[in-house]
Short mmCIF file of C-alpha atoms and ligand atoms in Angstrom, two decimals:
data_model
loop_
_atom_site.label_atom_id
_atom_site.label_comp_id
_atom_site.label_asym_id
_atom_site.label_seq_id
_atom_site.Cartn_x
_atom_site.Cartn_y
_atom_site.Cartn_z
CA UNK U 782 34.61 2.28 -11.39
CA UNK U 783 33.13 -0.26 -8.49
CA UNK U 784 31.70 -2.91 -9.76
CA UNK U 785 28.49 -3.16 -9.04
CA UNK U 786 25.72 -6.08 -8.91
CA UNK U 787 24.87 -7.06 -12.48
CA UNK U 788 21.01 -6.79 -11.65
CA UNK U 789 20.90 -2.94 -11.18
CA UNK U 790 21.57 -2.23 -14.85
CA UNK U 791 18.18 -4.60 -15.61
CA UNK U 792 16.51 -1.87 -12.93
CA UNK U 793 15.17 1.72 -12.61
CA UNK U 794 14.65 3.76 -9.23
CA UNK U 795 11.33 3.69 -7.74
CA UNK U 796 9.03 6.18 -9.64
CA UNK U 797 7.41 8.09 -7.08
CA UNK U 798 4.15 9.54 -7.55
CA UNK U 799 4.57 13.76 -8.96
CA UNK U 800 3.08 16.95 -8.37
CA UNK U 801 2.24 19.04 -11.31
CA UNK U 802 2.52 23.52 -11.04
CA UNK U 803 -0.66 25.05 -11.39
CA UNK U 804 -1.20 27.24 -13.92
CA UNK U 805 -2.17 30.25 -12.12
CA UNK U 806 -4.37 27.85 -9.96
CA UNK U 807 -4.28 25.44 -7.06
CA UNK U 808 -2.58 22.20 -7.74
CA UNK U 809 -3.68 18.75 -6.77
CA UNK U 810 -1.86 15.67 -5.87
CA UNK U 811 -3.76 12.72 -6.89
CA UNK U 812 -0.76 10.87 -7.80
CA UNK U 813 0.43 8.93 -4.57
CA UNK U 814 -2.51 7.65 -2.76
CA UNK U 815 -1.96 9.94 0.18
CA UNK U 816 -4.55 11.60 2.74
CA UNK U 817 -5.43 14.67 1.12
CA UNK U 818 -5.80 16.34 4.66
CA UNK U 819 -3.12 17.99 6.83
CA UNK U 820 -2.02 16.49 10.35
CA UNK U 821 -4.59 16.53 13.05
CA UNK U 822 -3.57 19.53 15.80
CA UNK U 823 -2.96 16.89 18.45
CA UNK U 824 -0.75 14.91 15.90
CA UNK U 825 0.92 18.02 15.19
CA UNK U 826 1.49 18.72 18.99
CA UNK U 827 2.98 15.37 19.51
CA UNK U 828 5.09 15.94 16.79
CA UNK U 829 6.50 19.17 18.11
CA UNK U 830 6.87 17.49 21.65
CA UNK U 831 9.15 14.57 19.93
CA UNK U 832 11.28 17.00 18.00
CA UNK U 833 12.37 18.34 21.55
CA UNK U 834 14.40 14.77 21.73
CA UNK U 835 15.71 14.91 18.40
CA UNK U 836 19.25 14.98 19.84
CA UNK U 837 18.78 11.68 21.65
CA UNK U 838 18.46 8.10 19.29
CA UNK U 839 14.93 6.79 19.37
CA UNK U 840 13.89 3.53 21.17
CA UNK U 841 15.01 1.11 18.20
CA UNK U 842 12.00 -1.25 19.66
CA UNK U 843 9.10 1.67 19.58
CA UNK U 844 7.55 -0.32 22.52
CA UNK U 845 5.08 2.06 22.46
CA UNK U 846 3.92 1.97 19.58
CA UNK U 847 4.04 -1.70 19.76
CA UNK U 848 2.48 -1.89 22.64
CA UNK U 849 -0.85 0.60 21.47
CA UNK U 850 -1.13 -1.27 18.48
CA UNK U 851 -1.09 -4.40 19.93
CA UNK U 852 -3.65 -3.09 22.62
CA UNK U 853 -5.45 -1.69 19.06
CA UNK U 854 -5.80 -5.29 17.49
CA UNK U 855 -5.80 -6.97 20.14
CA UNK U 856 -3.01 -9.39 19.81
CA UNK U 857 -0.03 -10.29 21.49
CA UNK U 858 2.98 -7.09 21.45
CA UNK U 859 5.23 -9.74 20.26
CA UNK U 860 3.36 -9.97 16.93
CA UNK U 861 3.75 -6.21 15.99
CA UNK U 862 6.77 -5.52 14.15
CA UNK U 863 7.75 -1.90 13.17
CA UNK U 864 9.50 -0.37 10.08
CA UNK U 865 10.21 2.90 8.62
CA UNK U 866 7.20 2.73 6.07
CA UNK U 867 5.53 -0.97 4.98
CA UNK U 868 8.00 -1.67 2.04
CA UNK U 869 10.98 -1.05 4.33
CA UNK U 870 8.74 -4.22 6.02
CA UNK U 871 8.18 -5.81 3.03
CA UNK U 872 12.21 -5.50 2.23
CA UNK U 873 12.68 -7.08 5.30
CA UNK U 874 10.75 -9.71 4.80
CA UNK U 875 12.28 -10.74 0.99
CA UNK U 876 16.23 -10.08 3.19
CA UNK U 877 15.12 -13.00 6.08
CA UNK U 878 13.60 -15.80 3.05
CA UNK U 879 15.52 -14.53 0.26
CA UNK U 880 18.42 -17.57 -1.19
CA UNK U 881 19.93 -17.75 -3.91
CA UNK U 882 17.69 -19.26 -6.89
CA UNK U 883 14.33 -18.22 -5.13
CA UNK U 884 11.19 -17.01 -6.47
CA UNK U 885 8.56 -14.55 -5.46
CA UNK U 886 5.34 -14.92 -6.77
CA UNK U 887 2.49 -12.22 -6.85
CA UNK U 888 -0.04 -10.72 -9.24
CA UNK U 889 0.60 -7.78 -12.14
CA UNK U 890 0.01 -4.96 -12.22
CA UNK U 891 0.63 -4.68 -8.91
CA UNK U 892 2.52 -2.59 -6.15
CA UNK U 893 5.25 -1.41 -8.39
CA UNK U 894 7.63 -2.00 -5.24
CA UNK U 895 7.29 -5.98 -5.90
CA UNK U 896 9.59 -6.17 -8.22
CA UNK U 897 11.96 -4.02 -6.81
CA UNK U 898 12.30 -4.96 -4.09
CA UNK U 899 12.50 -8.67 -5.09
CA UNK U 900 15.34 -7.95 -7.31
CA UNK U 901 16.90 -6.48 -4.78
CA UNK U 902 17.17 -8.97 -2.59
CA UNK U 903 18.88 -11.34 -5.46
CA UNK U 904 15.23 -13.18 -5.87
CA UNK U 905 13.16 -14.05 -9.38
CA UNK U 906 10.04 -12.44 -10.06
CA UNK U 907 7.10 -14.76 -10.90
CA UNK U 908 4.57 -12.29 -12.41
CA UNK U 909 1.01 -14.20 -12.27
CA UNK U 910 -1.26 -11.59 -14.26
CA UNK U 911 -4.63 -10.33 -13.18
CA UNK U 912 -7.77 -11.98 -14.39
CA UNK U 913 -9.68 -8.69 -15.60
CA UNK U 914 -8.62 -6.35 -12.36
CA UNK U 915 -8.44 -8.80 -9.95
CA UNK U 916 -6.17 -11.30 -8.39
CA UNK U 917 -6.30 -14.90 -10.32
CA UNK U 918 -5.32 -16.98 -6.80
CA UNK U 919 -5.70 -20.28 -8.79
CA UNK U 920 -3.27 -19.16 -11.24
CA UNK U 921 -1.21 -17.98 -8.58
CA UNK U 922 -1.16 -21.22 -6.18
CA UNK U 923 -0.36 -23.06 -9.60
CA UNK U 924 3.02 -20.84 -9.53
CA UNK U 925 4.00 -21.97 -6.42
CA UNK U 926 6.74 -24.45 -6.71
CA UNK U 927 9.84 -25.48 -4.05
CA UNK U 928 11.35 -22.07 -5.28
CA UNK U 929 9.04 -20.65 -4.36
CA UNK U 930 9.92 -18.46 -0.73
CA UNK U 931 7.18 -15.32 -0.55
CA UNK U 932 3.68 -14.40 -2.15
CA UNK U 933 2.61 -11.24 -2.10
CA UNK U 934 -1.41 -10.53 -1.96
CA UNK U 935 -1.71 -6.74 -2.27
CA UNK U 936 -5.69 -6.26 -1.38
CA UNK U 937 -7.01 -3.96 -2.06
CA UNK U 938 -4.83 -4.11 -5.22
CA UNK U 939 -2.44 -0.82 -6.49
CA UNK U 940 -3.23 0.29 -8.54
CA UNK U 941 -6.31 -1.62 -9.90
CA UNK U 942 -8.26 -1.21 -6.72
CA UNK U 943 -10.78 -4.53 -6.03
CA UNK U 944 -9.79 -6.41 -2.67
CA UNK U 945 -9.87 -10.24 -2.63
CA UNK U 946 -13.02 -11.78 -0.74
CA UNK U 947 -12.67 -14.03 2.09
CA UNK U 948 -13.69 -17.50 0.17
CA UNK U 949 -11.17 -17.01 -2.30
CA UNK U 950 -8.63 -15.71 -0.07
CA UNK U 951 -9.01 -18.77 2.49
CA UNK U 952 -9.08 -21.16 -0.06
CA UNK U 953 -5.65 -19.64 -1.53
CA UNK U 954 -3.97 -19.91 2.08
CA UNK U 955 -5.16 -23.33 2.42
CA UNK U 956 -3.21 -24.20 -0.55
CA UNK U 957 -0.16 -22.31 0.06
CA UNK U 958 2.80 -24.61 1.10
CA UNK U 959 4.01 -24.16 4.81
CA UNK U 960 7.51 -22.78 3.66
CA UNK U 961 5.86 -20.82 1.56
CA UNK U 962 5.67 -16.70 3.61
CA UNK U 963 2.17 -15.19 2.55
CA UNK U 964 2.39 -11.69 3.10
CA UNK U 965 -1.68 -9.73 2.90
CA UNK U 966 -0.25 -6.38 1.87
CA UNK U 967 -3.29 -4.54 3.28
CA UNK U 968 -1.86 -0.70 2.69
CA UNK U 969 -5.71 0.29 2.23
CA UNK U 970 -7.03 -2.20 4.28
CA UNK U 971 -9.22 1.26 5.90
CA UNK U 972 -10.86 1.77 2.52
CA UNK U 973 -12.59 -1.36 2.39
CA UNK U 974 -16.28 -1.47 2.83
CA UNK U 975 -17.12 -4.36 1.13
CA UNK U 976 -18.39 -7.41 3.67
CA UNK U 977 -16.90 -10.23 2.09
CA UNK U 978 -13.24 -8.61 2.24
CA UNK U 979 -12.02 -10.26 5.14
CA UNK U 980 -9.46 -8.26 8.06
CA UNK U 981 -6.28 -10.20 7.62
CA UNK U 982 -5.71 -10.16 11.11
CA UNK U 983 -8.74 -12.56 11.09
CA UNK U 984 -6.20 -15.15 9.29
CA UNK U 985 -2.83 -15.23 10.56
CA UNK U 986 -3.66 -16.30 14.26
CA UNK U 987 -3.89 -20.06 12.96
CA UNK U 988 -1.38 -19.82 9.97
CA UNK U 989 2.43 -19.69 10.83
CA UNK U 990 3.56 -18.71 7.50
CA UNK U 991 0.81 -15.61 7.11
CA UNK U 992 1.57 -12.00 7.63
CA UNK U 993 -0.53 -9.02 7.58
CA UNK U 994 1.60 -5.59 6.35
CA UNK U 995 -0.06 -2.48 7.40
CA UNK U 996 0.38 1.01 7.49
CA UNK U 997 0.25 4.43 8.79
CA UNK U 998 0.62 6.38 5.33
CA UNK U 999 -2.67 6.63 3.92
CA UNK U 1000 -5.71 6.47 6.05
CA UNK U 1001 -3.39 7.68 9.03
CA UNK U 1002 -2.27 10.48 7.08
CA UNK U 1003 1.22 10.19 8.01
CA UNK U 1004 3.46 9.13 4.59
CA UNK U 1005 6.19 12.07 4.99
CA UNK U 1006 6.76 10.28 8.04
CA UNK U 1007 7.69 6.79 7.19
CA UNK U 1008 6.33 4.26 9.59
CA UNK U 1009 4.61 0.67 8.61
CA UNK U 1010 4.42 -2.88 10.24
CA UNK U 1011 3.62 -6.04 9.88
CA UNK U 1012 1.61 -8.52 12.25
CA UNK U 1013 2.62 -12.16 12.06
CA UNK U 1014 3.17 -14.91 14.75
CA UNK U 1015 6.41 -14.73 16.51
CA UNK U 1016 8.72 -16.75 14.51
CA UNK U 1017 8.36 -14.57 11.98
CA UNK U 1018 8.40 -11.70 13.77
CA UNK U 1019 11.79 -12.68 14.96
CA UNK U 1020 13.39 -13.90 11.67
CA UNK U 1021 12.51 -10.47 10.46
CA UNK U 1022 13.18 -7.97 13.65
CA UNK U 1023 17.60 -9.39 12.66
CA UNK U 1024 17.17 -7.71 9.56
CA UNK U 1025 16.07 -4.36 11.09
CA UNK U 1026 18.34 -1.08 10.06
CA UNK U 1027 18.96 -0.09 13.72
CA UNK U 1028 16.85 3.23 15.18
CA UNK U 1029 14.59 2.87 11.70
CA UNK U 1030 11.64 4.21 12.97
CA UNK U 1031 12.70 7.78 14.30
CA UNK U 1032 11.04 9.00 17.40
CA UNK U 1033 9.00 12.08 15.78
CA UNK U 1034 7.34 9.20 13.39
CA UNK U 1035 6.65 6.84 17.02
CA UNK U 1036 5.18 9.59 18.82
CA UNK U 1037 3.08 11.17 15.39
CA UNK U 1038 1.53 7.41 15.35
CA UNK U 1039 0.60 6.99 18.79
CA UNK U 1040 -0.86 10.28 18.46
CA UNK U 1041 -2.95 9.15 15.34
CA UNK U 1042 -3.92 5.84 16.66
CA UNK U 1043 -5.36 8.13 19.80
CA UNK U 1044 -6.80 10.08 17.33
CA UNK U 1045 -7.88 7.32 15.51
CA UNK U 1046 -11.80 8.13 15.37
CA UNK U 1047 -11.63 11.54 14.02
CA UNK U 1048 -9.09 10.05 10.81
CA UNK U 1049 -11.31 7.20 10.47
CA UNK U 1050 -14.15 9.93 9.58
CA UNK U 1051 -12.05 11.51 7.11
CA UNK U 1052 -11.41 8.07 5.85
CA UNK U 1053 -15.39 7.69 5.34
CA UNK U 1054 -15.15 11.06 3.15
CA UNK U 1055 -12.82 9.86 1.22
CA UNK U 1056 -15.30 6.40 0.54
CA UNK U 1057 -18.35 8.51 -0.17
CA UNK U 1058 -16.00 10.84 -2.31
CA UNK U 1059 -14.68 7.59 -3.91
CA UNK U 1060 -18.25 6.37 -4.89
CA UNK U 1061 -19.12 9.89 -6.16
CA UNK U 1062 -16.06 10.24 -8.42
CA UNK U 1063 -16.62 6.49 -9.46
CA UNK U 1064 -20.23 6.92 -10.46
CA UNK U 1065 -19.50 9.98 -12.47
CA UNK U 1066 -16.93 8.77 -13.97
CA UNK U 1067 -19.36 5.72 -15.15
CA UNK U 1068 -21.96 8.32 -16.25
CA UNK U 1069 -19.04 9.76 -18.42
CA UNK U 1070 -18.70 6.91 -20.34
CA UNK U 1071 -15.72 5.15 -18.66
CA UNK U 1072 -15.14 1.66 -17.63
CA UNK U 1073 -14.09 2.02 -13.93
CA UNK U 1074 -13.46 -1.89 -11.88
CA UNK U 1075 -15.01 -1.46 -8.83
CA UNK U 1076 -12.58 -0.06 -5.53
CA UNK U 1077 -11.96 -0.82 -1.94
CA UNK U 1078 -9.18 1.69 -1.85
CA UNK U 1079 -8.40 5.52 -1.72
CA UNK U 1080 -8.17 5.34 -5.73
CA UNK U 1081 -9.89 4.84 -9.19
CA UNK U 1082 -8.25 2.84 -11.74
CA UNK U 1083 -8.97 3.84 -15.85
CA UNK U 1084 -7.61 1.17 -18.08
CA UNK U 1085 -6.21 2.69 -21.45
CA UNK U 1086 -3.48 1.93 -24.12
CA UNK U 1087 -0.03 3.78 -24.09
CA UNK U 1088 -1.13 6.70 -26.06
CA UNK U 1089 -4.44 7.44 -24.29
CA UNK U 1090 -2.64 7.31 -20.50
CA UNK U 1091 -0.49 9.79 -21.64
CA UNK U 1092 -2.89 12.11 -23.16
CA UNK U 1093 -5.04 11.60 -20.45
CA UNK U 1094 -2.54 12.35 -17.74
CA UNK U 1095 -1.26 15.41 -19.89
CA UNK U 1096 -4.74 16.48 -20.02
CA UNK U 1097 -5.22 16.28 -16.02
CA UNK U 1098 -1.39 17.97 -15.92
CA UNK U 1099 -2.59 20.98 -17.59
CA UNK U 1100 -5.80 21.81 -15.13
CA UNK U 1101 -3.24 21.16 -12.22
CA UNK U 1102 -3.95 17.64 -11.52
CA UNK U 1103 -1.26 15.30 -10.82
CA UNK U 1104 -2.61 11.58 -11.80
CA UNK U 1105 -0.45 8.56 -11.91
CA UNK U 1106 0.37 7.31 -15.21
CA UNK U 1107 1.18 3.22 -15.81
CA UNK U 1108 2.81 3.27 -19.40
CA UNK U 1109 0.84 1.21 -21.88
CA UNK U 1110 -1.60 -0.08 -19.00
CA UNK U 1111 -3.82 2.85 -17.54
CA UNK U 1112 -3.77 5.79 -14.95
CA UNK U 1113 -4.67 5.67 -11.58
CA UNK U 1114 -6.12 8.64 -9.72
CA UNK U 1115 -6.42 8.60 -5.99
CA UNK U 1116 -9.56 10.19 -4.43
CA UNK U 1117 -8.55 13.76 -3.42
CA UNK U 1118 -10.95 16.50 -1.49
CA UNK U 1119 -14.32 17.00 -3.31
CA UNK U 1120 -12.71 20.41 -5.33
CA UNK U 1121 -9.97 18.45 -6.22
CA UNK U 1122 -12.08 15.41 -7.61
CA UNK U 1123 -14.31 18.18 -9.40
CA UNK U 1124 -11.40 19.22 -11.10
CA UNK U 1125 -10.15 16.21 -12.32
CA UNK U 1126 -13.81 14.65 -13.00
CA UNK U 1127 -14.02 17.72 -14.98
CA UNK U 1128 -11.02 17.27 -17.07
CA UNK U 1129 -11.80 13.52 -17.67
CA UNK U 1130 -15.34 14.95 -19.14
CA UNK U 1131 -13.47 17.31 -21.37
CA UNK U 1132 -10.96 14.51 -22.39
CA UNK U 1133 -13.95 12.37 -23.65
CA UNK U 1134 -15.91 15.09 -24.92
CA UNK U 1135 -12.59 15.77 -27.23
CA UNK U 1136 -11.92 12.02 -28.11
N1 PMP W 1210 1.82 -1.58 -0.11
C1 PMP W 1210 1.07 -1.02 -1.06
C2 PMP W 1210 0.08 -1.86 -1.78
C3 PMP W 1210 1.21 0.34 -1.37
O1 PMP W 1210 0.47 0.88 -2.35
C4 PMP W 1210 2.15 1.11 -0.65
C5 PMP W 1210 2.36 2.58 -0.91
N2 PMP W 1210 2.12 3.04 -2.15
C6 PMP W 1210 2.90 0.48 0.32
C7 PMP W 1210 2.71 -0.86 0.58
C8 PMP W 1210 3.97 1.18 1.08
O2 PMP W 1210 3.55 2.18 1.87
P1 PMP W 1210 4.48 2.81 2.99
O3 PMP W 1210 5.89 2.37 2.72
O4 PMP W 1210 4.31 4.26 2.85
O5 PMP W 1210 3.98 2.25 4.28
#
């Protein structure tokens, strides 16, 4: 038998969000955060006009890409850094600080790739846990020691769902050591309609060790095709382009992108559906009886003990809703198409009705 490393028999795959069958019916994935619409026709034309070049390597630099969504944000192309989905990023950046005896620090519940990933790349955990739903920054800044190499800030927070504000979120950068990397995971950065939730991209221009991780799987609708990035000031950009997989980002995933970010007004009102589907669900759910933290993202979070998330997520299972289940902390449901959000608001009424 190889021997393998000792810390893969303290871990367990990545859990990836299920579908359930219907019975009879339609089923509906609320389980993984994803758009619930198909591609756009001219995303799917671009697609088919990639997969012509299938036989040829893609350009491992997607200077394309990099190039529109610099000319997107308006910063320079040599900030934009590509990967094959954000946590392919986010590995990245734990391979280029990661030492041994190093510590990542960053709030829990959280993105259940933290962890992971962290262990992965031979680095300690440093679990800060939420005040209420939110991120406690003070108690997280007070974690930060000389160990300490990367913080993660996932805002909006998965799978809890309230962003940090801007005050807070300063205050906490100010603080932050200049060895320390701060990463602004903002995967649902789209979602966010509150005013004080500032644009990351507002705070890494003056901060050297701040990066902004973004992504093209939800509000972009394109997670079956794996591409993310992160924006950060060039030093960082080039510690972590030397710990790229070569060809990463395939070609059919670089021209799907540029075709969405062309696109980008007709997504971005789908993405203002899903927001006034997200307050609908929300405020029924309230009138329900539940207690639901307030969201900036594509999803609804229900706090419950171990024996009510399963029930409840066996009770959305057998109406043909796929929710996602957190063991003994709660479910989270992400905001579907209004008949899918019927169904499950309808099976959370039935779940209270019978206890
Ligand atoms: N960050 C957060 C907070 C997420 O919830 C997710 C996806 N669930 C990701 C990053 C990764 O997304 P992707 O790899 O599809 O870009």
């Amino acid at each position: 038998m190889p021997r393998f490393r000792p810390i893969l028999d303290t871990m367990a795959p990545y859990k990836a969000g299920k579908s359930v069958a219907a019975p009879g019916g339609r089923s509906y994935k609320l389980s993984s955060n994803e758009s619930p619409y198909e591609p756009l026709p001219s995303v799917l034309e671009a697609i088919a006009k990639a997969a012509r070049e299938v036989h040829r390597y893609p350009d491992p630099a997607a200077t394309e890409l990099t190039e529109a969504l610099a000319e997107r944000y308006k910063v320079p192309a040599g900030h934009v850094t590509l990967g094959p989905g954000s946590v392919t990023v986010l590995q990245q950046l734990l391979t280029s600080v990661s030492e041994p005896g190093t510590e990542a620090v960053y709030a829990w519940r959280s993105f259940e790739a933290y962890p992971l990933m962290t262990g992965l790349a031979g680095m300690t955990s440093v679990q800060v846990p939420l005040k209420g739903e939110e991120h406690d920054l003070d108690a997280m800044a007070a974690a930060v020691n000389d160990r300490t190499r990367i913080v993660f800030v996932c805002t909006p927070n998965n799978p809890t769902g309230p962003a940090v504000r801007r005050a807070e979120l300063e205050a906490f950068l100010d603080r932050m050591p200049e060895h320390v990397l701060v990463v602004i995971d903002e995967a649902y950065h789209e979602y966010v309609r509150d005013a004080d939730v500032p644009d990351g991209l507002t705070l890494y221009a003056d901060r050297p060790n701040v990066v902004v991780l973004r992504t093209f799987s939800k509000a972009y609708g394109l997670a079956g095709l794996r591409v993310g990035y992160m924006i950060a000031q060039e030093p960082v950009a080039q510690a972590v382009r030397k710990t790229v997989v070569p060809f990463a980002v395939n070609h059919v995933a670089q021209a799907a992108a540029i075709a969405s970010l062309k696109a980008e007004d007709e997504l971005l009102e789908r993405v203002e559906l899903v927001v006034k589907e997200r307050t609908r669900v929300r405020e029924a759910l309230i009138e329900q009886g539940w207690t639901v933290p307030p969201t900036e993202a594509n999803f609804v979070w229900l706090r419950l003990d171990e024996q009510r998330t399963q029930a409840l997520n066996d009770a959305c299972a057998v109406v043909g809703c796929a929710v996602r289940p957190y063991g003994a902390d709660g479910v989270r449901i992400s905001i579907g198409t209004p008949e899918a959000n019927d169904v499950f608001l309808r099976a959370a009424a039935d779940f209270r009705a019978g206890g």
